[in-house]
Amino acid sequence: RKEVEQDPGPFNVPEGATVAFNCTYSNSASQSFFWYRQDCRKEPKLLMSVYSSGNEDGRFTAQLNRASQYISLLIRDSKLSDSATYLCVVNRIPGTGNQFYFGTGTSLTVIP
Amino acid sequence: GAVVSQHPSRVICKSGTSVKIECRSLDFQATTMFWYRQFPKQSLMLMATSNEGSKATYEQGVEKDKFLINHASLTLSTLTVTSAHPEDSSFYICSAGQGARDQPQHFGDGTRLSIL
């Protein structure tokens, strides 16, 4: 089983729509969680960390459910510029040090 | 915020050439850096973990003699693709974090390698 699993999409939504992505992780020892955004042919950029109590940054809300081992990202009032691939990233510390695990990404296209 | 610089951003060279890619942490020290490879329309694949002052840890299926990693200082890791062939053409990205487990990774701009 993969460490991190995401629905690859694609999600095609109209401008102004609300869209949600989920991500599940397999190892209960995972400690830190992040959402990254990757534009085509570019490097991933940190969108937001995910905290246990849930956190919001403008139109973006991230939530963590440790019991069910999933993370979610909610985007409200979608903009054309939100079109990208969204990567779920999970960190844990195995015996050899920090290890980050990436989901395959969820593709979002916001349509005018 | 933390910045990771990667160089060069684009390389085009002939088959058989060895190519060195540098990854630098500009405003923090990184005892660990990660090297990834991404083929078109695929996800990032971790190749190896670069450890300052010791040998890199390679993921299964990644040839350590093909992809040489050197992490000689706390701010620089290098990946050398030795005797590159067309199948090595890919997008190579490094990342580094500030060490604490709740700190995210920051990525370099990536290196697009094309072997003719």
PDB file of C-alpha atoms in Angstrom:
ATOM      1  CA  ARG A   1       0.000   0.000   0.000  1.00  0.00           C
ATOM      2  CA  LYS A   2       1.280   3.471  -0.868  1.00  0.00           C
ATOM      3  CA  GLU A   3       2.278   5.790   1.957  1.00  0.00           C
ATOM      4  CA  VAL A   4       0.109   8.586   0.588  1.00  0.00           C
ATOM      5  CA  GLU A   5      -2.825   8.258  -1.769  1.00  0.00           C
ATOM      6  CA  GLN A   6      -4.722  10.944  -3.615  1.00  0.00           C
ATOM      7  CA  ASP A   7      -7.424  10.968  -6.238  1.00  0.00           C
ATOM      8  CA  PRO A   8      -5.521  12.117  -9.344  1.00  0.00           C
ATOM      9  CA  GLY A   9      -8.601  13.810 -10.789  1.00  0.00           C
ATOM     10  CA  PRO A  10      -8.740  15.752 -12.979  1.00  0.00           C
ATOM     11  CA  PHE A  11     -11.137  18.108 -11.303  1.00  0.00           C
ATOM     12  CA  ASN A  12     -12.607  20.630 -13.732  1.00  0.00           C
ATOM     13  CA  VAL A  13     -14.626  23.289 -11.953  1.00  0.00           C
ATOM     14  CA  PRO A  14     -16.089  26.649 -12.941  1.00  0.00           C
ATOM     15  CA  GLU A  15     -14.753  29.875 -11.533  1.00  0.00           C
ATOM     16  CA  GLY A  16     -16.225  30.642  -8.170  1.00  0.00           C
ATOM     17  CA  ALA A  17     -16.893  27.018  -7.295  1.00  0.00           C
ATOM     18  CA  THR A  18     -15.836  25.307  -4.106  1.00  0.00           C
ATOM     19  CA  VAL A  19     -13.716  22.201  -4.523  1.00  0.00           C
ATOM     20  CA  ALA A  20     -12.325  19.730  -2.006  1.00  0.00           C
ATOM     21  CA  PHE A  21      -9.467  17.272  -2.227  1.00  0.00           C
ATOM     22  CA  ASN A  22      -8.798  14.382   0.096  1.00  0.00           C
ATOM     23  CA  CYS A  23      -5.639  12.493   0.800  1.00  0.00           C
ATOM     24  CA  THR A  24      -5.118   9.373   2.901  1.00  0.00           C
ATOM     25  CA  TYR A  25      -1.928   8.170   4.525  1.00  0.00           C
ATOM     26  CA  SER A  26      -1.125   4.655   5.598  1.00  0.00           C
ATOM     27  CA  ASN A  27       1.294   5.084   8.485  1.00  0.00           C
ATOM     28  CA  SER A  28      -0.207   6.156  11.782  1.00  0.00           C
ATOM     29  CA  ALA A  29       3.242   7.320  12.901  1.00  0.00           C
ATOM     30  CA  SER A  30       3.100  10.181  10.385  1.00  0.00           C
ATOM     31  CA  GLN A  31       3.708  13.433  12.180  1.00  0.00           C
ATOM     32  CA  SER A  32       3.476  16.420   9.898  1.00  0.00           C
ATOM     33  CA  PHE A  33       1.287  17.171   6.935  1.00  0.00           C
ATOM     34  CA  PHE A  34       1.421  19.667   4.120  1.00  0.00           C
ATOM     35  CA  TRP A  35      -0.273  20.689   0.922  1.00  0.00           C
ATOM     36  CA  TYR A  36       1.924  21.764  -1.979  1.00  0.00           C
ATOM     37  CA  ARG A  37       0.970  23.230  -5.286  1.00  0.00           C
ATOM     38  CA  GLN A  38       2.826  22.361  -8.487  1.00  0.00           C
ATOM     39  CA  ASP A  39       2.330  24.248 -11.712  1.00  0.00           C
ATOM     40  CA  CYS A  40       3.149  22.596 -15.000  1.00  0.00           C
ATOM     41  CA  ARG A  41       6.903  22.133 -15.481  1.00  0.00           C
ATOM     42  CA  LYS A  42       7.675  23.920 -12.221  1.00  0.00           C
ATOM     43  CA  GLU A  43       8.851  22.846  -8.799  1.00  0.00           C
ATOM     44  CA  PRO A  44       6.327  22.242  -5.981  1.00  0.00           C
ATOM     45  CA  LYS A  45       5.647  25.213  -3.753  1.00  0.00           C
ATOM     46  CA  LEU A  46       4.314  25.022  -0.228  1.00  0.00           C
ATOM     47  CA  LEU A  47       0.668  26.009  -0.056  1.00  0.00           C
ATOM     48  CA  MET A  48       0.051  25.390   3.624  1.00  0.00           C
ATOM     49  CA  SER A  49       0.899  23.179   6.548  1.00  0.00           C
ATOM     50  CA  VAL A  50      -1.936  21.167   8.040  1.00  0.00           C
ATOM     51  CA  TYR A  51      -2.489  21.369  11.772  1.00  0.00           C
ATOM     52  CA  SER A  52      -4.470  19.027  13.982  1.00  0.00           C
ATOM     53  CA  SER A  53      -7.058  21.665  14.767  1.00  0.00           C
ATOM     54  CA  GLY A  54      -7.490  22.579  11.127  1.00  0.00           C
ATOM     55  CA  ASN A  55      -6.318  25.834   9.639  1.00  0.00           C
ATOM     56  CA  GLU A  56      -7.392  28.405   7.125  1.00  0.00           C
ATOM     57  CA  ASP A  57      -5.478  30.720   4.839  1.00  0.00           C
ATOM     58  CA  GLY A  58      -7.750  32.978   2.850  1.00  0.00           C
ATOM     59  CA  ARG A  59      -9.803  30.830   0.490  1.00  0.00           C
ATOM     60  CA  PHE A  60      -7.954  27.668   1.505  1.00  0.00           C
ATOM     61  CA  THR A  61      -8.879  25.452   4.439  1.00  0.00           C
ATOM     62  CA  ALA A  62      -6.928  22.379   5.468  1.00  0.00           C
ATOM     63  CA  GLN A  63      -8.066  19.719   7.887  1.00  0.00           C
ATOM     64  CA  LEU A  64      -6.516  16.660   9.446  1.00  0.00           C
ATOM     65  CA  ASN A  65      -8.306  13.597  10.751  1.00  0.00           C
ATOM     66  CA  ARG A  66      -5.780  11.425  12.547  1.00  0.00           C
ATOM     67  CA  ALA A  67      -8.302   8.759  13.509  1.00  0.00           C
ATOM     68  CA  SER A  68      -9.190   8.149   9.876  1.00  0.00           C
ATOM     69  CA  GLN A  69      -5.742   9.093   8.587  1.00  0.00           C
ATOM     70  CA  TYR A  70      -6.828  11.591   6.027  1.00  0.00           C
ATOM     71  CA  ILE A  71      -6.132  15.189   5.140  1.00  0.00           C
ATOM     72  CA  SER A  72      -8.339  17.504   3.184  1.00  0.00           C
ATOM     73  CA  LEU A  73      -7.966  20.750   1.296  1.00  0.00           C
ATOM     74  CA  LEU A  74     -10.942  22.980   0.552  1.00  0.00           C
ATOM     75  CA  ILE A  75     -10.709  25.788  -1.966  1.00  0.00           C
ATOM     76  CA  ARG A  76     -13.517  28.325  -1.953  1.00  0.00           C
ATOM     77  CA  ASP A  77     -14.365  30.798  -4.696  1.00  0.00           C
ATOM     78  CA  SER A  78     -11.996  29.127  -7.174  1.00  0.00           C
ATOM     79  CA  LYS A  79      -9.913  31.387  -9.377  1.00  0.00           C
ATOM     80  CA  LEU A  80      -8.422  30.615 -12.766  1.00  0.00           C
ATOM     81  CA  SER A  81      -5.009  30.939 -11.140  1.00  0.00           C
ATOM     82  CA  ASP A  82      -5.817  28.042  -8.819  1.00  0.00           C
ATOM     83  CA  SER A  83      -5.383  25.645 -11.754  1.00  0.00           C
ATOM     84  CA  ALA A  84      -2.481  23.400 -10.793  1.00  0.00           C
ATOM     85  CA  THR A  85      -1.655  20.027  -9.346  1.00  0.00           C
ATOM     86  CA  TYR A  86      -2.070  19.807  -5.590  1.00  0.00           C
ATOM     87  CA  LEU A  87       0.271  17.473  -3.742  1.00  0.00           C
ATOM     88  CA  CYS A  88      -0.382  15.992  -0.347  1.00  0.00           C
ATOM     89  CA  VAL A  89       2.826  15.500   1.638  1.00  0.00           C
ATOM     90  CA  VAL A  90       3.297  13.545   4.834  1.00  0.00           C
ATOM     91  CA  ASN A  91       6.345  13.502   7.067  1.00  0.00           C
ATOM     92  CA  ARG A  92       7.487  10.954   9.578  1.00  0.00           C
ATOM     93  CA  ILE A  93      10.779  10.093  11.111  1.00  0.00           C
ATOM     94  CA  PRO A  94      11.878   6.526  10.402  1.00  0.00           C
ATOM     95  CA  GLY A  95      15.101   5.190  11.818  1.00  0.00           C
ATOM     96  CA  THR A  96      17.290   7.060   9.381  1.00  0.00           C
ATOM     97  CA  GLY A  97      15.827  10.527   9.836  1.00  0.00           C
ATOM     98  CA  ASN A  98      13.148  12.733   8.332  1.00  0.00           C
ATOM     99  CA  GLN A  99      11.243  11.195   5.463  1.00  0.00           C
ATOM    100  CA  PHE A 100       8.724  13.016   3.326  1.00  0.00           C
ATOM    101  CA  TYR A 101       6.166  11.087   1.318  1.00  0.00           C
ATOM    102  CA  PHE A 102       4.329  12.598  -1.616  1.00  0.00           C
ATOM    103  CA  GLY A 103       0.972  11.770  -3.068  1.00  0.00           C
ATOM    104  CA  THR A 104       0.722  11.555  -6.837  1.00  0.00           C
ATOM    105  CA  GLY A 105      -1.136  14.856  -6.911  1.00  0.00           C
ATOM    106  CA  THR A 106      -4.642  15.974  -7.798  1.00  0.00           C
ATOM    107  CA  SER A 107      -5.057  17.980 -10.954  1.00  0.00           C
ATOM    108  CA  LEU A 108      -7.373  20.991 -10.809  1.00  0.00           C
ATOM    109  CA  THR A 109      -8.501  23.067 -13.757  1.00  0.00           C
ATOM    110  CA  VAL A 110     -10.660  26.095 -13.093  1.00  0.00           C
ATOM    111  CA  ILE A 111     -12.746  26.984 -16.126  1.00  0.00           C
ATOM    112  CA  PRO A 112     -13.875  30.528 -16.981  1.00  0.00           C
TER     113      PRO A 112
ATOM    114  CA  GLY B   1      11.357  32.279   4.108  1.00  0.00           C
ATOM    115  CA  ALA B   2      13.804  29.503   3.455  1.00  0.00           C
ATOM    116  CA  VAL B   3      15.224  29.454  -0.045  1.00  0.00           C
ATOM    117  CA  VAL B   4      16.739  26.576  -1.937  1.00  0.00           C
ATOM    118  CA  SER B   5      18.676  27.289  -5.088  1.00  0.00           C
ATOM    119  CA  GLN B   6      19.263  24.685  -7.773  1.00  0.00           C
ATOM    120  CA  HIS B   7      21.612  25.018 -10.718  1.00  0.00           C
ATOM    121  CA  PRO B   8      21.579  24.632 -13.663  1.00  0.00           C
ATOM    122  CA  SER B   9      17.915  24.973 -14.547  1.00  0.00           C
ATOM    123  CA  ARG B  10      18.299  23.439 -17.979  1.00  0.00           C
ATOM    124  CA  VAL B  11      20.824  21.049 -19.468  1.00  0.00           C
ATOM    125  CA  ILE B  12      20.950  19.597 -22.951  1.00  0.00           C
ATOM    126  CA  CYS B  13      23.847  17.310 -23.725  1.00  0.00           C
ATOM    127  CA  LYS B  14      24.967  14.300 -25.679  1.00  0.00           C
ATOM    128  CA  SER B  15      24.596  10.725 -24.562  1.00  0.00           C
ATOM    129  CA  GLY B  16      27.536   9.585 -22.460  1.00  0.00           C
ATOM    130  CA  THR B  17      28.117  12.951 -20.804  1.00  0.00           C
ATOM    131  CA  SER B  18      28.150  13.290 -17.035  1.00  0.00           C
ATOM    132  CA  VAL B  19      26.040  16.098 -15.628  1.00  0.00           C
ATOM    133  CA  LYS B  20      26.367  17.711 -12.212  1.00  0.00           C
ATOM    134  CA  ILE B  21      23.432  19.451 -10.535  1.00  0.00           C
ATOM    135  CA  GLU B  22      23.896  21.638  -7.465  1.00  0.00           C
ATOM    136  CA  CYS B  23      21.426  22.248  -4.688  1.00  0.00           C
ATOM    137  CA  ARG B  24      22.105  24.996  -2.174  1.00  0.00           C
ATOM    138  CA  SER B  25      20.251  26.119   0.906  1.00  0.00           C
ATOM    139  CA  LEU B  26      20.706  29.878   0.875  1.00  0.00           C
ATOM    140  CA  ASP B  27      19.652  31.042   4.308  1.00  0.00           C
ATOM    141  CA  PHE B  28      19.717  27.961   6.470  1.00  0.00           C
ATOM    142  CA  GLN B  29      21.794  24.892   7.104  1.00  0.00           C
ATOM    143  CA  ALA B  30      20.497  21.595   5.842  1.00  0.00           C
ATOM    144  CA  THR B  31      21.955  18.387   7.217  1.00  0.00           C
ATOM    145  CA  THR B  32      19.606  16.483   4.960  1.00  0.00           C
ATOM    146  CA  MET B  33      18.566  17.195   1.404  1.00  0.00           C
ATOM    147  CA  PHE B  34      16.421  15.115  -0.899  1.00  0.00           C
ATOM    148  CA  TRP B  35      16.721  14.451  -4.603  1.00  0.00           C
ATOM    149  CA  TYR B  36      13.672  13.710  -6.712  1.00  0.00           C
ATOM    150  CA  ARG B  37      12.982  12.892 -10.307  1.00  0.00           C
ATOM    151  CA  GLN B  38       9.762  13.601 -12.133  1.00  0.00           C
ATOM    152  CA  PHE B  39       8.830  12.282 -15.548  1.00  0.00           C
ATOM    153  CA  PRO B  40       6.147  14.059 -17.589  1.00  0.00           C
ATOM    154  CA  LYS B  41       2.669  13.755 -16.105  1.00  0.00           C
ATOM    155  CA  GLN B  42       3.956  11.627 -13.248  1.00  0.00           C
ATOM    156  CA  SER B  43       4.473  12.316  -9.576  1.00  0.00           C
ATOM    157  CA  LEU B  44       7.706  13.178  -7.841  1.00  0.00           C
ATOM    158  CA  MET B  45       9.801  10.117  -7.146  1.00  0.00           C
ATOM    159  CA  LEU B  46      12.323  10.224  -4.337  1.00  0.00           C
ATOM    160  CA  MET B  47      15.705   9.079  -5.590  1.00  0.00           C
ATOM    161  CA  ALA B  48      17.909   9.513  -2.563  1.00  0.00           C
ATOM    162  CA  THR B  49      18.421  11.246   0.737  1.00  0.00           C
ATOM    163  CA  SER B  50      21.618  13.246   0.912  1.00  0.00           C
ATOM    164  CA  ASN B  51      23.238  13.356   4.338  1.00  0.00           C
ATOM    165  CA  GLU B  52      25.909  15.915   5.179  1.00  0.00           C
ATOM    166  CA  GLY B  53      29.204  14.259   5.927  1.00  0.00           C
ATOM    167  CA  SER B  54      28.052  10.716   5.227  1.00  0.00           C
ATOM    168  CA  LYS B  55      26.870   8.500   2.414  1.00  0.00           C
ATOM    169  CA  ALA B  56      23.577   9.133   0.707  1.00  0.00           C
ATOM    170  CA  THR B  57      20.681   6.752   1.195  1.00  0.00           C
ATOM    171  CA  TYR B  58      19.268   5.564  -2.112  1.00  0.00           C
ATOM    172  CA  GLU B  59      15.739   4.413  -2.788  1.00  0.00           C
ATOM    173  CA  GLN B  60      15.159   0.958  -4.168  1.00  0.00           C
ATOM    174  CA  GLY B  61      15.877   0.752  -7.858  1.00  0.00           C
ATOM    175  CA  VAL B  62      18.120   3.839  -7.969  1.00  0.00           C
ATOM    176  CA  GLU B  63      21.698   3.019  -8.948  1.00  0.00           C
ATOM    177  CA  LYS B  64      24.120   4.698  -6.601  1.00  0.00           C
ATOM    178  CA  ASP B  65      26.973   4.409  -9.106  1.00  0.00           C
ATOM    179  CA  LYS B  66      24.835   6.091 -11.742  1.00  0.00           C
ATOM    180  CA  PHE B  67      23.594   8.925  -9.573  1.00  0.00           C
ATOM    181  CA  LEU B  68      26.467  10.135  -7.432  1.00  0.00           C
ATOM    182  CA  ILE B  69      25.549  12.322  -4.496  1.00  0.00           C
ATOM    183  CA  ASN B  70      27.939  14.448  -2.516  1.00  0.00           C
ATOM    184  CA  HIS B  71      26.881  16.519   0.490  1.00  0.00           C
ATOM    185  CA  ALA B  72      30.150  18.047   1.564  1.00  0.00           C
ATOM    186  CA  SER B  73      28.787  21.040   3.463  1.00  0.00           C
ATOM    187  CA  LEU B  74      25.674  22.062   5.351  1.00  0.00           C
ATOM    188  CA  THR B  75      24.482  24.202   2.456  1.00  0.00           C
ATOM    189  CA  LEU B  76      25.406  22.230  -0.653  1.00  0.00           C
ATOM    190  CA  SER B  77      24.483  18.871  -2.111  1.00  0.00           C
ATOM    191  CA  THR B  78      25.368  17.786  -5.635  1.00  0.00           C
ATOM    192  CA  LEU B  79      23.867  15.098  -7.836  1.00  0.00           C
ATOM    193  CA  THR B  80      25.978  13.823 -10.715  1.00  0.00           C
ATOM    194  CA  VAL B  81      24.290  11.798 -13.417  1.00  0.00           C
ATOM    195  CA  THR B  82      27.162   9.750 -14.790  1.00  0.00           C
ATOM    196  CA  SER B  83      27.300   8.696 -18.422  1.00  0.00           C
ATOM    197  CA  ALA B  84      23.799   9.989 -19.014  1.00  0.00           C
ATOM    198  CA  HIS B  85      21.569   8.346 -21.602  1.00  0.00           C
ATOM    199  CA  PRO B  86      18.283   9.488 -23.160  1.00  0.00           C
ATOM    200  CA  GLU B  87      16.271   7.511 -20.616  1.00  0.00           C
ATOM    201  CA  ASP B  88      17.818   9.711 -17.904  1.00  0.00           C
ATOM    202  CA  SER B  89      16.100  12.739 -19.400  1.00  0.00           C
ATOM    203  CA  SER B  90      13.803  14.053 -16.712  1.00  0.00           C
ATOM    204  CA  PHE B  91      13.062  16.883 -14.302  1.00  0.00           C
ATOM    205  CA  TYR B  92      15.349  16.624 -11.288  1.00  0.00           C
ATOM    206  CA  ILE B  93      14.390  18.528  -8.135  1.00  0.00           C
ATOM    207  CA  CYS B  94      16.091  18.863  -4.802  1.00  0.00           C
ATOM    208  CA  SER B  95      14.575  19.859  -1.519  1.00  0.00           C
ATOM    209  CA  ALA B  96      15.790  20.784   1.920  1.00  0.00           C
ATOM    210  CA  GLY B  97      14.189  21.545   5.230  1.00  0.00           C
ATOM    211  CA  GLN B  98      15.227  23.284   8.374  1.00  0.00           C
ATOM    212  CA  GLY B  99      15.435  20.085  10.345  1.00  0.00           C
ATOM    213  CA  ALA B 100      12.495  20.197  12.710  1.00  0.00           C
ATOM    214  CA  ARG B 101       9.922  17.547  11.965  1.00  0.00           C
ATOM    215  CA  ASP B 102       7.079  20.006  11.563  1.00  0.00           C
ATOM    216  CA  GLN B 103       8.967  22.157   9.085  1.00  0.00           C
ATOM    217  CA  PRO B 104       8.077  21.762   5.424  1.00  0.00           C
ATOM    218  CA  GLN B 105      10.492  21.022   2.662  1.00  0.00           C
ATOM    219  CA  HIS B 106      11.495  23.795   0.318  1.00  0.00           C
ATOM    220  CA  PHE B 107      12.231  22.918  -3.255  1.00  0.00           C
ATOM    221  CA  GLY B 108      14.820  24.128  -5.685  1.00  0.00           C
ATOM    222  CA  ASP B 109      13.633  25.375  -9.066  1.00  0.00           C
ATOM    223  CA  GLY B 110      14.444  22.027 -10.635  1.00  0.00           C
ATOM    224  CA  THR B 111      16.755  21.010 -13.436  1.00  0.00           C
ATOM    225  CA  ARG B 112      15.345  19.908 -16.748  1.00  0.00           C
ATOM    226  CA  LEU B 113      17.796  17.410 -18.195  1.00  0.00           C
ATOM    227  CA  SER B 114      17.605  16.411 -21.834  1.00  0.00           C
ATOM    228  CA  ILE B 115      20.012  13.813 -23.179  1.00  0.00           C
ATOM    229  CA  LEU B 116      20.232  13.604 -26.947  1.00  0.00           C
TER     230      LEU B 116
END
